[in-house]
Amino acid sequence: MNILFDKEKGIFKLDTENTSYIIALTDEEKFIGHVYFGRKISDIDVSGLMRIDENPFVPSRNNRDRGSFLDTFPTEFPGCNVGDYRESAIEITDLNGHNCVDLRYQSHRICHGKPKLEGLPATFGSVQDCMTLEITAVDPVISLEIILRYSIFEGLDCVVRSCEVVNRSTDSVFVKRLMSMSMDMDQVDYELLTLNGSWARERHICRREIGYGKTGVGSTRGESSHQEQPFMALVSKNATQEVGEVYGFHFVYSGNFLAQVEKNQFDSLRIQMGIHPKNFCFEIPSGKSFVAPEVVLVYSHEGLGAMTRTYHDLYRKHLIRSPYKDKKRPILINNWEATYFDFHTEKLIAIAKEAKKNGIEMLVMDDGWFGYRNDDNSSLGDWFVNEEKLPGGLSYLVEEVNKIGLKFGIWFEPEMISPDSELYRAHPDWAITIDGRTPCRMRNQYVLDISRKEVRDYIYSLLSAILHSANIEYVKWDMNRQLCDLGSLGLPVANQGELMHRYVLGVYEMQDRLMHEFPNLLLENCSGGGGRFDPGMLYYSPQIWCSDDTDAIERLSIQEGTALIYPLSTMGAHVSDCPNHIVGRTTPFETRGHVALAGTFGYELDITKIPPEDRAKIADQVSDYHKYNALVRTGDYYRIASYSENHLYDCYGVVAKDKSEALFTYVQVMNGANRHSRRIRLQGLACEKRYRLEETGEIFYGDTLMRAGLHIHNMWGDFQSKLLHLTAVEG
Ligand code: DGJ
């Protein structure tokens, strides 16, 4: 890794192991141009690629025709309303009511390490691990500075970008749009890949053509959302797991976002990612600044698989902070699908006892333990133990569970308030609402205005008191509705457009406090399943509940889309009871176990009530978890076949970094009559190593398994699965 600056030519070059990113300044006017991002190249001066001296451009040196220049110039960070009619990266209103930003290079700094982004989640690294380039651009007329930041990491093919707007004028400015990154490049044959879905159907992979105009994904729901993931990739048409070009863009943020590609008149693409401009208007007072969240750009010339593994490695090493990130997590049993709201101490203890017998290590008490919450109509905000359900309180329950030999975890939904709660009766103004309007309920609840410090402090104090009251080692932090009726009594009229972002900063602040006050707590984020599964949340919790859909077959697509960019160690995945509560499907208990092994692994069922023949299989699953989890958590992920694409079977695997071991999971979703058995071509093994397949004892060279493939016998029935465990043999 290195960052070079050619002073004479005004060119910056950022080199990672296999990629180069090049920025160039124009001669006199010092526009900041984007020259290249892609596979590593040797030359630094390729600024001719900006095409500033050819038709239809007219050289702008004498300002004769700057409009046509700016409208085609491949810029690194477009200002607004000065001649570039493509999307701006920044839009502001100054106190005169004007909206122009014209940015020119002013200075730069190259350093080892990476500065923190105050109040925001961000990748991190030591001075040995990473390097940062900061380019300061300025619009002298309005005294506005933009600091563009680029960081690169040793051994990883990614560039992390963010920016900061500094107001050096004597008056406030209002920022109405601020993209964290913008990049212009030629359209070759790229398609757009995004992760789309819905509640219980999150992050399905979707690929489409890029037409003229603007296309993309976004969220204006106050969270990153079930519907659209803050991620997009440009992929060459021929791109598969192993070949083709891929540019990935992933936003390290948990609120509203926009991810957009614009194809213009000359077939060039403008790629942008940042906080969604809808409902966003942020005041920057004189002398202050605004820091935008960062975007992780990953380039691969070896298909989607290489992009995936870069994201996995970056997040495991440079984003997740929890002490659990490199540890095997306790196998938990969660009572949500087991009991829903209908539980009490004795029932939980019975579950804990049976769980212990079967090797489970932690009991998690989900929604319904507080206030008078016996369904989802009340009590959010009243974080006081319901002693009718839990006589003797939490301390008694937790002590009993600990005596049985299990750890204890608990569910919270700190950002919410039920209209039927003591808290709402005392502080109706703490809910996000607009005076005079009947606020919209979702799951019969409102959202607390945690942009306000007094609200955050109050809720946090209750949460902290509960955690101090007993030996609680895990928290599931849930969020079960999205934001609307955007009004905050904590903000002046002119600043209402700050609410959505301040809300997200409030979540970050609370989770940061939690991490610091309870450094050994295992935190799992959740939002009605996977509605806030984003890199921002991973900075606070090493795992996130993937989806409320625990059906093993539905999970194949959800986990495939999730694992495209997130390490398996972060995906909350449990074995649940059948018929599945979301889709009514019955799958073999073994298959449910195999699919959950690709994530954090746990149970979500009433172990005292499931069929004895299923219960008898838990011991084997638990032993598989202990046997394979280190590999699953730390290895390289390979996608072999996708049920979403072929509608018949699924296959993925994890290979140890030193290639000594691999575990592939094969799921035959649909059986069919009179079909050939399958041949699966594995990936990621060492060609020259010989591997023993544990199931049969057969030994093959890695190149055989990857090039000729492995023979998989058809299994009897739908929804069948098997694990293929390979270990390298000596000699
Ligand atoms: C949504 C979560 O995803 C579920 O696992 C469960 O915790 C419920 N909320 C509880 O209300």
PDB file of C-alpha atoms and ligand atoms in Angstrom, residues 336 366-367 411 443 476 478 480 526 528-529 545 548 604, ligand 1:
ATOM      1  CA  TRP A 336     -39.254 -15.509  21.080  1.00  0.00           C
ATOM      2  CA  ASP A 366     -36.937 -11.776  24.452  1.00  0.00           C
ATOM      3  CA  ASP A 367     -39.757  -9.217  24.319  1.00  0.00           C
ATOM      4  CA  TRP A 411     -34.039  -8.095  24.883  1.00  0.00           C
ATOM      5  CA  ARG A 443     -46.814  -2.096  15.527  1.00  0.00           C
ATOM      6  CA  LYS A 476     -30.480  -7.935  21.872  1.00  0.00           C
ATOM      7  CA  ASP A 478     -34.278  -4.285  18.720  1.00  0.00           C
ATOM      8  CA  ASN A 480     -39.429  -2.477  15.350  1.00  0.00           C
ATOM      9  CA  CYS A 526     -31.797  -6.232  15.367  1.00  0.00           C
ATOM     10  CA  GLY A 528     -37.704  -6.366  13.144  1.00  0.00           C
ATOM     11  CA  GLY A 529     -35.264  -8.970  11.868  1.00  0.00           C
ATOM     12  CA  TRP A 545     -30.145 -10.612  13.723  1.00  0.00           C
ATOM     13  CA  ASP A 548     -37.321 -12.810  11.349  1.00  0.00           C
ATOM     14  CA  GLU A 604     -35.284 -20.235  18.698  1.00  0.00           C
TER      15      GLU A 604
HETATM   16  C1  DGJ B   1     -38.422  -8.461  16.175  1.00  0.00           C
HETATM   17  C2  DGJ B   1     -37.255  -9.375  16.303  1.00  0.00           C
HETATM   18  O1  DGJ B   1     -36.650  -9.570  15.068  1.00  0.00           O
HETATM   19  C3  DGJ B   1     -37.716 -10.689  16.896  1.00  0.00           C
HETATM   20  O2  DGJ B   1     -36.667 -11.597  16.943  1.00  0.00           O
HETATM   21  C4  DGJ B   1     -38.271 -10.429  18.259  1.00  0.00           C
HETATM   22  O3  DGJ B   1     -37.267  -9.962  19.102  1.00  0.00           O
HETATM   23  C5  DGJ B   1     -39.409  -9.432  18.173  1.00  0.00           C
HETATM   24  N1  DGJ B   1     -39.024  -8.249  17.469  1.00  0.00           N
HETATM   25  C6  DGJ B   1     -39.895  -9.050  19.552  1.00  0.00           C
HETATM   26  O4  DGJ B   1     -40.818  -8.068  19.539  1.00  0.00           O
END
